[in-house]
Every structure is written in structure tokens, then in C-alpha cells.
Coordinates of C-alpha atoms in Angstrom, one line a residue:
M1 CA -113.1 96.3 65.2
T2 CA -115.2 96.4 68.3
T3 CA -117.3 99.6 68.5
G4 CA -117.3 101.5 71.7
E5 CA -113.9 100.3 72.7
R6 CA -112.1 102.0 75.5
T7 CA -108.5 102.1 74.4
G8 CA -107.1 103.6 77.7
E9 CA -109.5 102.3 80.3
G10 CA -108.1 101.6 83.8
T11 CA -104.6 102.8 83.0
D12 CA -102.3 105.3 84.8
W13 CA -99.7 107.2 82.9
E14 CA -96.6 107.7 85.0
P15 CA -93.7 108.2 82.5
T16 CA -90.2 107.6 83.8
H17 CA -88.5 109.6 81.0
E18 CA -89.1 112.4 78.6
I19 CA -87.4 113.8 75.5
V20 CA -86.0 117.3 75.6
S21 CA -84.9 118.9 72.3
T22 CA -82.5 121.8 71.8
G23 CA -83.3 121.7 68.0
D24 CA -86.2 122.9 65.9
L25 CA -89.7 121.6 65.2
A26 CA -88.5 119.2 62.5
D27 CA -86.0 117.6 65.0
E28 CA -88.9 117.1 67.5
V29 CA -91.2 115.4 65.0
A30 CA -88.3 113.3 63.7
A31 CA -87.6 112.2 67.2
D32 CA -91.2 111.3 67.8
T33 CA -91.5 109.2 64.7
R34 CA -88.3 107.3 65.6
L35 CA -89.5 106.7 69.1
V36 CA -92.9 105.4 67.9
A37 CA -91.0 102.9 65.9
V38 CA -89.0 101.8 68.9
A39 CA -92.1 101.6 71.1
C40 CA -93.9 99.6 68.5
E41 CA -91.2 96.9 68.9
L42 CA -92.2 96.6 72.5
G43 CA -96.0 97.2 72.4
D44 CA -99.0 95.4 71.1
R45 CA -101.3 98.2 70.1
A46 CA -101.0 101.8 69.2
F47 CA -103.4 104.7 68.8
L48 CA -103.1 107.7 66.6
T49 CA -105.4 110.7 67.2
M50 CA -105.6 113.3 64.5
A51 CA -107.0 116.9 64.5
T52 CA -109.3 116.3 61.5
D53 CA -110.8 113.4 59.5
D54 CA -108.8 114.3 56.3
V55 CA -105.2 115.4 55.9
G56 CA -105.1 114.5 52.3
D57 CA -104.3 118.0 51.2
R58 CA -101.3 118.2 53.5
S59 CA -100.1 114.6 53.5
P60 CA -101.7 112.4 50.9
H61 CA -99.6 109.4 51.7
T62 CA -100.7 109.6 55.4
Q63 CA -104.4 109.8 54.5
R64 CA -104.0 106.8 52.2
I65 CA -102.5 104.7 55.0
L66 CA -105.2 105.8 57.5
D67 CA -107.9 104.8 55.0
G68 CA -106.4 101.6 53.9
R69 CA -104.2 100.1 56.6
L70 CA -105.4 101.2 60.0
D71 CA -108.7 100.7 61.8
R72 CA -110.6 103.7 62.9
V73 CA -112.0 103.7 66.5
D74 CA -115.7 104.3 66.3
D75 CA -116.8 107.9 66.7
D76 CA -119.3 106.8 69.3
A77 CA -116.7 105.4 71.5
D78 CA -116.0 107.0 74.9
R79 CA -114.6 110.5 74.3
D80 CA -111.7 109.6 76.5
R81 CA -110.8 106.6 74.3
V82 CA -107.1 107.3 74.4
D83 CA -107.1 108.8 77.9
D84 CA -104.2 106.9 79.3
G85 CA -104.4 108.6 82.7
A86 CA -102.1 111.4 81.6
D87 CA -102.4 114.9 82.9
L88 CA -104.2 116.3 79.9
D89 CA -105.6 119.8 79.5
R90 CA -109.3 119.1 79.4
A91 CA -109.9 122.6 78.2
D92 CA -107.8 121.9 75.1
A93 CA -110.5 121.0 72.5
T94 CA -107.8 119.8 70.1
F95 CA -107.9 116.4 71.8
G96 CA -111.3 115.6 70.4
G97 CA -110.2 114.4 66.9
P98 CA -110.7 111.0 65.3
T99 CA -108.5 108.0 66.4
W100 CA -107.0 105.1 64.4
R101 CA -105.7 101.9 65.9
A102 CA -102.7 99.8 64.8
T103 CA -102.2 96.2 65.9
L104 CA -98.6 95.5 66.6
P105 CA -96.3 94.3 65.2
D106 CA -98.2 93.7 61.9
E107 CA -99.2 97.3 61.4
A108 CA -96.2 99.0 63.0
D109 CA -94.6 99.8 59.6
A110 CA -97.9 101.4 58.4
L111 CA -98.1 103.6 61.5
V112 CA -94.5 104.8 61.2
R113 CA -95.0 105.5 57.5
A114 CA -98.1 107.5 58.3
L115 CA -96.2 109.7 60.7
T116 CA -93.2 110.2 58.4
V117 CA -93.0 113.5 56.5
A118 CA -92.6 113.1 52.8
D119 CA -90.2 115.4 50.9
P120 CA -92.8 117.2 48.8
E121 CA -94.6 118.2 52.1
A122 CA -91.8 120.5 53.2
D123 CA -93.6 123.8 52.5
G124 CA -95.5 126.0 54.9
P125 CA -94.7 128.6 57.6
L126 CA -93.3 125.9 60.0
G127 CA -91.5 124.0 57.3
E128 CA -91.7 120.3 57.1
A129 CA -92.9 120.0 60.7
H130 CA -96.1 122.0 60.1
W131 CA -98.8 119.3 59.5
R132 CA -96.9 116.7 61.6
R133 CA -96.9 119.0 64.6
W134 CA -100.4 120.3 64.5
D135 CA -102.5 117.6 62.7
V136 CA -101.1 114.7 64.7
Q137 CA -102.6 115.4 68.1
R138 CA -101.4 112.4 70.0
V139 CA -99.7 109.0 69.6
A140 CA -100.0 106.3 72.3
V141 CA -98.3 102.9 72.2
H142 CA -99.6 100.3 74.6
R143 CA -98.3 97.0 76.0
D144 CA -100.7 94.7 77.9
G145 CA -103.3 97.5 78.0
R146 CA -101.0 100.1 79.5
P147 CA -99.1 102.9 77.7
V148 CA -95.3 102.7 77.3
Y149 CA -95.0 105.7 75.0
R150 CA -97.1 108.8 74.5
S151 CA -96.5 112.0 72.5
V152 CA -98.4 115.3 72.2
P153 CA -96.5 117.0 69.4
H154 CA -98.0 120.5 69.6
H155 CA -97.1 120.6 73.3
S156 CA -93.6 119.2 72.7
R157 CA -94.4 116.4 75.1
F158 CA -92.7 113.1 74.2
E159 CA -92.7 110.6 77.2
L160 CA -92.0 107.0 77.8
D161 CA -92.5 104.5 80.6
A162 CA -89.4 102.3 81.0
A163 CA -90.3 101.1 84.6
E164 CA -90.7 97.5 83.3
L165 CA -88.7 97.9 80.1
P166 CA -85.2 99.1 81.2
A167 CA -83.8 98.5 77.7
F168 CA -86.4 101.0 76.3
T169 CA -84.3 104.1 77.3
D170 CA -81.1 102.6 75.8
R171 CA -82.8 101.9 72.5
A172 CA -84.4 105.3 72.5
R173 CA -81.0 107.0 73.0
E174 CA -79.5 105.0 70.2
R175 CA -82.3 106.0 67.8
L176 CA -81.9 109.7 68.7
A177 CA -78.1 109.8 68.7
D178 CA -77.8 112.0 65.6
L179 CA -80.6 114.4 66.7
P180 CA -80.3 117.3 69.2
C181 CA -82.6 115.5 71.6
A182 CA -82.0 113.9 75.0
V183 CA -83.8 111.1 76.8
V184 CA -83.8 112.2 80.5
P185 CA -85.7 111.2 83.7
T186 CA -88.9 113.0 84.4
G187 CA -89.3 115.3 87.4
P188 CA -87.0 117.8 89.0
V189 CA -83.2 117.4 89.1
A190 CA -82.9 119.5 92.3
T191 CA -85.3 121.4 94.6
W192 CA -85.0 124.0 97.3
G193 CA -87.2 126.1 99.6
D194 CA -90.3 128.1 98.5
D195 CA -91.0 125.8 95.5
G196 CA -87.7 126.5 93.7
E197 CA -86.5 123.8 91.4
V198 CA -84.4 123.0 88.3
N199 CA -85.6 120.3 85.9
H200 CA -84.4 119.4 82.4
R201 CA -86.4 122.2 80.8
A202 CA -86.3 125.2 83.2
I203 CA -85.3 126.9 86.4
R204 CA -88.3 127.7 88.7
F205 CA -87.7 130.6 91.0
E206 CA -89.1 131.0 94.5
T207 CA -92.0 133.2 93.4
G208 CA -93.2 130.5 91.0
S209 CA -91.8 132.3 87.9
G210 CA -88.9 130.9 86.0
V211 CA -87.0 130.7 82.8
S212 CA -86.5 128.0 80.1
L213 CA -83.0 126.6 80.1
E214 CA -83.1 126.9 76.4
H215 CA -82.9 130.7 76.8
V216 CA -80.3 130.9 79.5
R217 CA -77.0 132.4 78.4
R218 CA -75.0 132.1 81.6
V219 CA -75.2 131.1 85.2
A220 CA -72.8 132.9 87.5
V221 CA -72.1 131.1 90.8
D222 CA -71.0 133.1 93.8
R223 CA -70.1 130.5 96.5
D224 CA -69.1 133.0 99.1
R225 CA -72.5 134.8 99.0
R226 CA -74.5 131.6 98.1
E227 CA -76.0 133.4 95.1
L228 CA -76.8 132.5 91.5
V229 CA -77.1 135.1 88.8
V230 CA -79.1 133.8 85.9
D231 CA -78.6 135.7 82.7
W232 CA -81.1 134.8 80.0
E233 CA -81.9 135.9 76.5
P234 CA -84.5 138.7 76.4
V235 CA -87.8 138.0 74.7
G236 CA -87.1 140.5 72.0
E237 CA -83.9 138.7 70.9
R238 CA -85.7 135.3 70.8
V239 CA -88.5 136.8 68.7
E240 CA -86.0 138.0 66.1
R241 CA -84.4 134.6 65.8
E242 CA -87.7 133.0 64.8
P243 CA -87.3 131.9 61.1
S244 CA -91.0 132.1 60.2
R245 CA -92.1 135.6 59.3
V246 CA -95.7 134.9 60.3
L247 CA -94.7 133.6 63.7
R248 CA -92.3 136.4 64.2
G249 CA -95.1 138.9 63.8
V250 CA -97.3 137.1 66.2
L251 CA -94.5 136.8 68.8
R252 CA -93.7 140.5 68.4
A253 CA -97.3 141.4 69.2
F254 CA -97.3 139.0 72.2
A255 CA -94.0 140.4 73.6
W256 CA -95.3 144.0 73.2
A257 CA -98.5 143.1 75.1
V258 CA -96.6 141.4 77.9
D259 CA -94.3 144.4 78.2
R260 CA -97.3 146.8 78.3
L261 CA -98.9 144.8 81.0
G262 CA -95.8 144.8 83.1
G263 CA -95.3 141.1 82.8
S264 CA -91.8 141.0 81.4
A265 CA -88.7 140.4 83.5
D266 CA -85.3 141.9 82.8
P267 CA -82.2 139.7 83.2
P268 CA -80.2 138.8 85.1
R269 CA -82.2 137.2 87.9
R270 CA -80.4 136.9 91.3
L271 CA -81.1 133.9 93.5
S272 CA -80.0 133.9 97.1
F273 CA -79.8 130.8 99.4
A274 CA -79.8 130.9 103.1
D275 CA -79.0 127.2 103.3
G276 CA -75.7 125.9 102.0
D277 CA -76.9 122.5 101.1
E278 CA -79.8 123.9 99.0
F279 CA -77.4 126.2 97.2
R280 CA -75.1 123.3 96.4
R281 CA -78.0 121.2 95.2
A282 CA -79.2 124.0 92.9
V283 CA -75.7 124.4 91.4
A284 CA -75.3 120.7 90.8
G285 CA -78.8 120.4 89.4
I286 CA -78.2 123.1 86.8
E287 CA -74.9 121.5 85.8
T288 CA -76.6 118.1 85.5
A289 CA -79.4 119.4 83.4
R290 CA -77.0 121.2 81.1
E291 CA -74.8 118.1 80.7
R292 CA -77.7 115.7 80.1
V293 CA -79.6 117.8 77.6
G294 CA -76.6 119.5 75.9
Y295 CA -77.5 123.2 76.6
D296 CA -74.7 125.6 75.6
F297 CA -75.0 128.1 78.4
E298 CA -72.0 128.8 80.6
V299 CA -71.7 128.0 84.3
V300 CA -69.0 130.3 85.7
E301 CA -67.5 131.0 89.1
M302 CA -67.7 134.6 90.4

């Protein structure tokens, strides 16, 4: 291993596709592991950044693989050693952990096994996804010095660049076929005036506020008035569906604080459009996002 190596120097991260999940945390990390395996078939190097030096108490088999099969990038290397040009939150100190490198294809199996959750590790407040979501900070698979896949599990960000690898998206979809996860193009599906947009994750309103499509229950379309009425699940109902008692308590406190500060919004939210073309784009965009990702909300005519 060469010390001081820059593993992401001179690269720009412009993903063409992202993975959107309608499942739980375990589904997300399972999708990530499978996509790393697919990307390793296409790449020549991979980099795994962890939150700490030792995860032996949470995943002994992962620590054994890190110690025995993968090369650790020198701690004195550039602090941006896996900075692949992505829009990272520089204030997020969790990106400062140790990094291991895998040479592909020889060490692909070791990397995938290191990321795989073993059955005895299924305990904890977040179930089997706990250590895999929080201790694995970032995975980046490179080809010819440029990233083709990158994931940040604790931000639910799983992205790939298929600009020069058109078969990548097809193979990714095949590997995720039995999971509630969709491979979709990045960016907005439709936009309208005053910065309104719908993407595969959310509807953004004119004021800059918005709502996650995961929490939408119904979109009512009034074509005569050019209006959309978006009915979404209140925060309180979402909190009570959280399976973890610990997280449920935290979310209850957060929801109470937001309500006390006047930051909550009561559904439904009515959107009016002066322009007929923008209205039709918004309706089509919502229907497209629903179909691609597999959301179960209704789109009804008023």
C-alpha cells in the first residue's frame, strides 16, 4: 500500500441514478450490499469508510475481514481520501473514520462479506440494520479512478453512475427485484414556478417546504380549478408506527418540540397552478414517481 494515497483525487461525482426504498432499514442495507457486489463486477477498486477502528463487538466477522483481507489507507493520508466530488456535509464529523481499500475483482468477495449482516447480529434497537447503518459510513466503488457507486447508509443515500455503463442499471434492478427498492434517475421528475418540484422522494411546495412521498396518503386532482390537494400522514401517526421503543420516544419529543415552535403543518396542503402546462406536468410527475418507486398513495380525480 502506498501511504498518503488520494483515493478520490480529481474526480467529480455526478450520479445518474439513485435507490429509493419504501421498506425498512434492513431493506436499505440489504440493497446496499447487493449493489456493492454488482458495482465490484464493474470497478477496479473500492473504499470502505467506517465510523470507528473496531466493530468487533458488533460484527466480529467484519472486523476479522478488515484486519486480515483488506488494506487500510494510511491515517496520515489526505482527510478527503474518499472525497469523490460528492456534495458531502462537511459539518458531519462522521465522515472522518478509518478507510479500507479493496482491489477488484480479487477482494470483492471479502468486501461484500464484510458488509453482510450475520444472523447472530440481529439484536439492537434498530434490529439487524443497526451496526450496518451507523458504523459503515461510506462505500465507494471506483473504475479507472472515478466512482461508479457510492453509498452513505446513515443518510439513506445509495447512488450510481451509469453514464458509461448502461448495463449497470439493468443489473442493479435485477439484484433488487425482491426488495421494496427502486432504481430511479436522479433529479426532479417535474418542476414548476416558485421552485416547486416533485422528485422520486418528495413534493416540494412553492414556499420551499414539502412532504415526503412516503407519507402521502392521497393526491386529489381538480382539473377544472388546476389544484392539487395533498393529504399526508400527520407526524404523530408516523411516530406511533416506529417499531423501536427508543426511537419512538425520541421522535415523540421532537414532534412535540416542532409543534410547540409552530413548525408543524396540518394536512391537506392545497397547491394552485395559474399555468395549465405546469399543472399537467405536476400531475404527471407525481404519477410517474408513484409508479417508478411503488408508493401506495392514491391519485384521484375530484
